[in-house]
Structures are given as structure tokens and as C-alpha cells.
């Protein structure tokens, strides 16, 4: 199952016909440059090309009013002056004789993508379109948007494919107020948006873009706004919001389909966003969404006005959809104070709606007044950005995925799973320890070496004693100058003989883990059940901040971790270390070989079903750990007490 690319040059055939500084950034080159970059990097040819179509009136009427549609229908026949007058009714948008045609194609492209994904023709895909959609409302164009492409796509999926729950992730730097209005009382569509806000000083200056607008009536809790109150937000800020807000809620929501309002004006260099996240981050944001909804992910272009960062970000997104490993995200200093304030606020606003957040701190009542003070401060002009953004960023590195994706080292009699390559026993493996326990060691060290040379992406081994192979393998990897993140699940005994000095970070999930342990690089977690919660709030932030060159994921029986949580974990960890993950399964866990291999070789994890509330005792363990560790590991923070 492949990745769709939905694009048609026709959508470049409209432009601003008069002088308007607010609209001059929305140009046809946005599409041509992005598409050319996809072609030049050989990504377009790896995608399944799906043609666009014109949306029908009925499609458009899923979200818009008849009056509005009829009014837009007249624009192709208008002369310049009439187009200007028509435009004047709306904010920050322009019309052109061909924009109605393009807007129908843009909606149609999003629907073609949904069709491709829902019928199983492709697994996921991207629609490269303009005009964008997320600002347009039932009866109004706004912010370069004519029809609400993604909102229509969500309704269409529900109507045509009986999809129940749709998650919309809006990573554009503007608030998609049109999407919010379309679904604010609808619990079947979860809308998440982060946006430049600056305490309402930034466009579209709406009170309802703030964190405390959580949805209405039955839809309360299903609208999540993360306001950015400063410019200059960085990769750490974006990742922290994914780990501590979006992912836990999204997994609890358990969508059947994920749509992305993919604006790249949230990337560095964009004149509108003025943020500092690098194009690489979109590989990670994409990857983190790829195991929801059984992998059904439709990415739909919205904004993005710096042609360089736009086209780089588009390429990194498509590359990730295609299954290429995400580049190692450089420089994650942890979220800034302002981001932590936003994270804290949104978590407390949603604690009554989501069991994954119910332990989040209540917002101190002082908030309202501080907020007003800040607004006044702003009005007096006494505000500065976090830091003067450095507008240069490195060209994303050209990373060639290893020729071999998944290698398996399995005992005789265990069949090699589909799409894996079986690595032979090393016949000269004389460095065996006693008995059979480590007879695979030299095959495994060879595998680690070949992963380091980027000849093999990941691997899987079934061994008779996980804890005995761990230490020599890690020593081998660290000798190759790699930092190793070792994640152990189950009672593997105390793993103390590991190379120190920060060369290894070990996170050990076990029912018997010691409750307190004071070491920055050995983190025992005494957990009964809530593994997904732990993955988002602990493991991913630690992993991202540690930035390993190799992830070792070891599992013994009796871990208490269910099959689908395990598969999700294998999926999520592949966002680290450029996908270099080596899974060690203890003999006895043969039943997990197939499922592990399928995740390593790129299949989306199956859905977990609606997650139960995390166990109170597990939450206590995780929260106290997070609290204790956040002085060392800044990405674990969810509030700014420390700053
Ligand atoms: N400097 C999209 O990104 N202009 N629309 C704001 C503040 C409107 C952006 C002016 C920007 C609309 C899809
Ligand atoms: Zn935007």
C-alpha cells in the first residue's frame, strides 16, 4: 500500500490581480516550487499519482451555505472592479476569475485523497492544493480560503464511508477558525490547532482561538486550541505539545481517520508565522500521526509562504508518508517558558474531558488577571519576542534509506516473517558464552555494525536470554560511538552493567522496578498497565532529548503490555535514531515476532481501541518520575514552575 500524491497544475492558474500587501504572499509559485522539489528529489515518482476532480455542489454544501456557493459561482464572470468589490466583503482574501474552478479542484483533491485512503488504494497521502481552506466559513471566504477543504473532507468521509471519529490536526500557524466553527458542537470530529496568538494581538484576533475554547454542548472537549503567545517557537515547543497534549488525547479519542491541515507557515523563515521550527520537524509530526487510525492519514496543504522552507517541509512530509526514516531532530533545548504556559493552560482546560489529562494541575485562578495584564502590556507596546530568530537553517540532509529495511536473527524452526531478511548465524561465532544463551551474539553485533553503517535500517532477534545479550550489544554500539537508548519491558533483572557516562540511557518498565533510583541515565519505571501514557509523557520526550543513534527495544514475557500497545511502541520508537531500532524478544514471546516484524518493516500498527483511563497508581508513578527528572530532561516539562 502506497502513498498518494494529489496535484494538478491547474491550481496554479489564479493570482492576485491588484495591489494588496496582505495577500501578495499567496502565490502560484507556492505550488509549482513544492511540486518541482518533490519531482527533483525523486519523491513524486514514488507516490501513487491520483487525479484531482471538481467537487460537486453537494460536496461543498456539506459545510457551506447555498447563498455563499451561489455567490462564489458568479465570480468567474466578473470584471476586475466587481471582483475587487466582491472581495471587500471578506477578510484577507482575493478573488480571480479562475479561483472558483481552482477551489472546486482543491476540495475535489482532498476528497480524492480520502477516497484513495478509505478504499485502501493507498495507505496515506498528500494533496498539494490551493486555495487553502481552513479559514473559510459557512458563508464567508477568509484568509486566502474559499471553501473549507478539510472540513468538507471530514464530513464526506463520515457520510460516504461511515467513518465515525475523525481527528483533524491543524499545524498551520494560523487558527483554522472555519474548521472550529464547523465542528464545535460535534463530538465525532476532534479538532486540534496550534496558532500564533500573542494574547489575541495576532490575526484573526479572535477570543475563541484561546485555550479555554474547548467546544460546545456535546462537543465540549473536542476542540483543542494551543495559542502561541510569542513568536520564535522551536522544534522543542512543537514536540512538547505533541507529547503532552495532542498524542495522549488523540489516542484516547481513537480516530478512524486522521486529516491534517498542513500549513507550513509554522516553519522557520515564514513571514507570517515568524516561528523557528525547522523543516525536519514535519517529518516527526507526520511520523507521530502515522500509527493512529490504522495509518489512514490524509495530509492537505494549507499555508506556507517562504518558498524554501515550504518546499523543504513538503518534501520531508511526503518522504515520511512514504516510510523513509525521519532525520534526527537537532538541538532540542526543551520548551520555552511561554510554550510551557500554553501547554499548562490547555492541559488544565481539558482535564475534565480526557482521562489522560485528569491528573493535570488545575489552572491557578490568577490566570485571568495575568492574561489581561499581558494584553495591556502589549497594547502599550512593551513586548518582545522570545529571541531574535536566526533566519538561516541548514538544508535538510539528503538521507538515503538503507538498502535493507528489516533483518531478522531467529532460531532454527522459527520462520522468517514476510518482508524481513533472515541474517544467517555467524558460523564462526566462537565468542559464545556458556551454552546457547549468547550463541547469537556475533550475528547481533554484526547487525548493529551494519545498522551503524546504514546498510540495514532495523532488526529483530529472538534470544534465550535478553538480559545477557543487552550489555555486550550496547558495549559494541557505544564502541562505534553511538548513544544507545535501551528500552526494556518486563522483568529483565537489574541492568546495571551498561556503559555509563551518558553513553546509554536505559528506561526499564517492570512491575518490580525499584521505586526510587537516582541516576540520570538509568530510569526504572514501576508500571502495571498504562504503557501508552508512559510512551507519550516519558519515553518520547526522553528519547527525543537524548537523541540516540540506536534504539534497543527488549522485551521479556510477563511485561503486562498488550500486543497492540507493543506494536504502537515499536512504531513510535522508529521516529528516533533515523529508524535504527533493534528489537530483542525473549524466547517464549514467539507470538510477537510477526507483529513486531510487520511494524519494523513499515506497516501501521493496528488501532488500540478506545484507551481506558490510566491506572491511578501508574499515573502517580509517571507523574512523580516526570517531576523528578525534569530538571535533567527539559522535554518532560508541562509547566513553567521551574523557569
Ligand atoms: N500579518 C493561511 O495560511 N493575513 N492563511 C494575516 C497578519 C492573513 C493565512 C495578516 C493570513 C491568512 C491558509
Ligand atoms: Zn496559515
mmCIF file of C-alpha atoms in Angstrom, residues 128-292:
data_model
loop_
_atom_site.group_PDB
_atom_site.id
_atom_site.type_symbol
_atom_site.label_atom_id
_atom_site.label_comp_id
_atom_site.label_asym_id
_atom_site.label_seq_id
_atom_site.Cartn_x
_atom_site.Cartn_y
_atom_site.Cartn_z
ATOM 1 C CA UNK A 128 -0.941 19.744 -2.844
ATOM 2 C CA UNK A 129 -3.615 22.333 -3.390
ATOM 3 C CA UNK A 130 -4.582 25.968 -3.434
ATOM 4 C CA UNK A 131 -6.619 27.854 -2.466
ATOM 5 C CA UNK A 132 -6.209 26.669 1.127
ATOM 6 C CA UNK A 133 -9.320 26.028 3.213
ATOM 7 C CA UNK A 134 -9.208 26.210 6.993
ATOM 8 C CA UNK A 135 -10.243 29.878 7.387
ATOM 9 C CA UNK A 136 -13.299 29.731 5.190
ATOM 10 C CA UNK A 137 -16.610 29.643 6.977
ATOM 11 C CA UNK A 138 -20.144 28.554 6.176
ATOM 12 C CA UNK A 139 -20.898 31.768 4.340
ATOM 13 C CA UNK A 140 -17.585 33.535 4.040
ATOM 14 C CA UNK A 141 -14.241 33.415 2.349
ATOM 15 C CA UNK A 142 -11.347 34.393 4.612
ATOM 16 C CA UNK A 143 -7.555 34.275 4.892
ATOM 17 C CA UNK A 144 -6.903 33.162 1.270
ATOM 18 C CA UNK A 145 -9.505 30.376 1.691
ATOM 19 C CA UNK A 146 -12.642 29.922 -0.415
ATOM 20 C CA UNK A 147 -14.028 26.501 0.542
ATOM 21 C CA UNK A 148 -13.072 24.584 3.652
ATOM 22 C CA UNK A 149 -11.299 21.651 2.005
ATOM 23 C CA UNK A 150 -10.534 19.673 5.158
ATOM 24 C CA UNK A 151 -13.856 20.290 6.907
ATOM 25 C CA UNK A 152 -15.660 19.097 3.778
ATOM 26 C CA UNK A 153 -13.363 16.061 3.605
ATOM 27 C CA UNK A 154 -14.197 15.134 7.206
ATOM 28 C CA UNK A 155 -17.959 15.306 6.611
ATOM 29 C CA UNK A 156 -17.585 13.453 3.318
ATOM 30 C CA UNK A 157 -15.661 10.605 4.977
ATOM 31 C CA UNK A 158 -18.319 10.307 7.649
ATOM 32 C CA UNK A 159 -21.129 10.319 5.120
ATOM 33 C CA UNK A 160 -19.649 8.112 2.409
ATOM 34 C CA UNK A 161 -17.590 5.647 4.435
ATOM 35 C CA UNK A 162 -19.445 5.608 7.742
ATOM 36 C CA UNK A 163 -16.275 6.773 9.419
ATOM 37 C CA UNK A 164 -17.238 7.572 12.988
ATOM 38 C CA UNK A 165 -14.440 9.607 14.505
ATOM 39 C CA UNK A 166 -12.225 11.992 12.565
ATOM 40 C CA UNK A 167 -9.186 13.721 14.027
ATOM 41 C CA UNK A 168 -8.157 16.990 12.370
ATOM 42 C CA UNK A 169 -4.647 18.159 13.230
ATOM 43 C CA UNK A 170 -4.080 21.757 12.163
ATOM 44 C CA UNK A 171 -0.366 22.510 12.294
ATOM 45 C CA UNK A 172 -0.695 25.640 10.163
ATOM 46 C CA UNK A 173 0.437 28.705 12.146
ATOM 47 C CA UNK A 174 -2.976 30.348 11.869
ATOM 48 C CA UNK A 175 -6.080 29.289 13.730
ATOM 49 C CA UNK A 176 -8.430 27.428 11.405
ATOM 50 C CA UNK A 177 -11.454 29.137 12.843
ATOM 51 C CA UNK A 178 -13.570 27.846 9.949
ATOM 52 C CA UNK A 179 -12.875 24.268 10.989
ATOM 53 C CA UNK A 180 -13.529 25.088 14.645
ATOM 54 C CA UNK A 181 -16.909 26.665 13.826
ATOM 55 C CA UNK A 182 -17.893 23.726 11.600
ATOM 56 C CA UNK A 183 -17.430 21.156 14.353
ATOM 57 C CA UNK A 184 -17.528 22.984 17.673
ATOM 58 C CA UNK A 185 -20.607 21.138 18.909
ATOM 59 C CA UNK A 186 -19.720 17.839 17.222
ATOM 60 C CA UNK A 187 -18.027 15.158 19.351
ATOM 61 C CA UNK A 188 -17.329 12.982 16.304
ATOM 62 C CA UNK A 189 -14.681 15.377 14.997
ATOM 63 C CA UNK A 190 -11.767 16.257 17.252
ATOM 64 C CA UNK A 191 -10.145 19.487 16.078
ATOM 65 C CA UNK A 192 -6.654 20.343 17.294
ATOM 66 C CA UNK A 193 -4.970 23.598 16.307
ATOM 67 C CA UNK A 194 -1.884 25.448 17.426
ATOM 68 C CA UNK A 195 -1.569 29.002 16.267
ATOM 69 C CA UNK A 196 0.249 32.256 16.678
ATOM 70 C CA UNK A 197 -1.968 34.240 19.043
ATOM 71 C CA UNK A 198 0.053 36.698 21.125
ATOM 72 C CA UNK A 199 -2.794 37.169 23.560
ATOM 73 C CA UNK A 200 -5.206 37.964 20.738
ATOM 74 C CA UNK A 201 -2.942 40.528 19.122
ATOM 75 C CA UNK A 202 -2.323 38.365 16.078
ATOM 76 C CA UNK A 203 -4.688 37.756 13.173
ATOM 77 C CA UNK A 204 -7.545 36.749 13.135
ATOM 78 C CA UNK A 205 -7.601 38.231 16.659
ATOM 79 C CA UNK A 206 -10.414 36.036 17.919
ATOM 80 C CA UNK A 207 -11.284 35.470 21.548
ATOM 81 C CA UNK A 208 -12.400 31.981 20.543
ATOM 82 C CA UNK A 209 -8.892 30.940 19.492
ATOM 83 C CA UNK A 210 -7.754 30.768 23.101
ATOM 84 C CA UNK A 211 -7.072 27.576 25.063
ATOM 85 C CA UNK A 212 -10.280 27.833 27.062
ATOM 86 C CA UNK A 213 -12.480 27.421 23.979
ATOM 87 C CA UNK A 214 -12.920 23.697 24.222
ATOM 88 C CA UNK A 215 -16.077 23.157 22.146
ATOM 89 C CA UNK A 216 -19.764 23.476 22.905
ATOM 90 C CA UNK A 217 -22.565 21.241 24.202
ATOM 91 C CA UNK A 218 -21.903 17.650 23.199
ATOM 92 C CA UNK A 219 -18.726 18.802 21.501
ATOM 93 C CA UNK A 220 -17.173 20.124 24.730
ATOM 94 C CA UNK A 221 -13.649 18.758 24.955
ATOM 95 C CA UNK A 222 -13.399 18.067 21.224
ATOM 96 C CA UNK A 223 -11.843 21.383 20.272
ATOM 97 C CA UNK A 224 -8.255 21.891 21.356
ATOM 98 C CA UNK A 225 -6.588 25.256 20.891
ATOM 99 C CA UNK A 226 -2.934 25.782 21.703
ATOM 100 C CA UNK A 227 -2.205 29.503 21.454
ATOM 101 C CA UNK A 228 1.405 30.571 20.886
ATOM 102 C CA UNK A 229 1.799 33.809 22.757
ATOM 103 C CA UNK A 230 5.289 34.512 21.473
ATOM 104 C CA UNK A 231 6.931 34.140 18.096
ATOM 105 C CA UNK A 232 10.165 32.200 17.661
ATOM 106 C CA UNK A 233 8.804 28.833 18.824
ATOM 107 C CA UNK A 234 11.173 25.965 18.081
ATOM 108 C CA UNK A 235 11.231 22.227 17.487
ATOM 109 C CA UNK A 236 11.141 21.528 21.241
ATOM 110 C CA UNK A 237 7.971 23.549 21.657
ATOM 111 C CA UNK A 238 6.202 21.680 18.874
ATOM 112 C CA UNK A 239 7.337 18.269 20.116
ATOM 113 C CA UNK A 240 6.332 19.059 23.688
ATOM 114 C CA UNK A 241 2.801 19.901 22.553
ATOM 115 C CA UNK A 242 2.577 16.655 20.603
ATOM 116 C CA UNK A 243 3.860 14.561 23.525
ATOM 117 C CA UNK A 244 1.936 16.230 26.324
ATOM 118 C CA UNK A 245 -1.290 17.348 24.653
ATOM 119 C CA UNK A 246 -2.108 16.024 21.211
ATOM 120 C CA UNK A 247 -0.912 12.418 21.286
ATOM 121 C CA UNK A 248 -2.453 11.345 24.596
ATOM 122 C CA UNK A 249 -5.789 12.885 23.664
ATOM 123 C CA UNK A 250 -5.678 11.609 20.080
ATOM 124 C CA UNK A 251 -5.026 8.031 21.212
ATOM 125 C CA UNK A 252 -7.805 8.294 23.775
ATOM 126 C CA UNK A 253 -10.136 9.623 21.078
ATOM 127 C CA UNK A 254 -9.161 6.755 18.791
ATOM 128 C CA UNK A 255 -9.940 8.213 15.362
ATOM 129 C CA UNK A 256 -10.919 6.124 12.337
ATOM 130 C CA UNK A 257 -9.295 8.674 10.052
ATOM 131 C CA UNK A 258 -6.745 11.474 10.540
ATOM 132 C CA UNK A 259 -6.761 14.626 8.409
ATOM 133 C CA UNK A 260 -4.023 17.239 8.620
ATOM 134 C CA UNK A 261 -4.494 20.913 7.851
ATOM 135 C CA UNK A 262 -0.882 21.062 6.797
ATOM 136 C CA UNK A 263 0.227 24.635 6.709
ATOM 137 C CA UNK A 264 3.973 25.116 6.654
ATOM 138 C CA UNK A 265 3.834 28.739 7.715
ATOM 139 C CA UNK A 266 4.694 27.256 11.139
ATOM 140 C CA UNK A 267 8.226 26.635 9.822
ATOM 141 C CA UNK A 268 11.271 28.861 10.131
ATOM 142 C CA UNK A 269 11.606 31.663 7.630
ATOM 143 C CA UNK A 270 7.898 32.122 7.129
ATOM 144 C CA UNK A 271 6.952 35.798 7.029
ATOM 145 C CA UNK A 272 3.544 35.154 8.607
ATOM 146 C CA UNK A 273 4.407 32.706 11.363
ATOM 147 C CA UNK A 274 7.797 34.085 12.438
ATOM 148 C CA UNK A 275 8.478 30.781 14.175
ATOM 149 C CA UNK A 276 11.795 28.922 14.295
ATOM 150 C CA UNK A 277 10.902 25.233 13.944
ATOM 151 C CA UNK A 278 12.966 23.670 11.160
ATOM 152 C CA UNK A 279 11.527 21.725 8.214
ATOM 153 C CA UNK A 280 12.817 18.474 9.791
ATOM 154 C CA UNK A 281 10.200 18.726 12.473
ATOM 155 C CA UNK A 282 7.434 17.952 9.991
ATOM 156 C CA UNK A 283 8.931 14.517 9.410
ATOM 157 C CA UNK A 284 8.423 13.858 13.116
ATOM 158 C CA UNK A 285 4.966 15.390 13.367
ATOM 159 C CA UNK A 286 3.950 13.220 10.409
ATOM 160 C CA UNK A 287 5.577 10.107 11.836
ATOM 161 C CA UNK A 288 3.876 10.576 15.197
ATOM 162 C CA UNK A 289 0.468 10.560 13.484
ATOM 163 C CA UNK A 290 1.124 7.579 11.212
ATOM 164 C CA UNK A 291 0.117 4.881 13.694
ATOM 165 C CA UNK A 292 -3.276 6.358 14.529
#
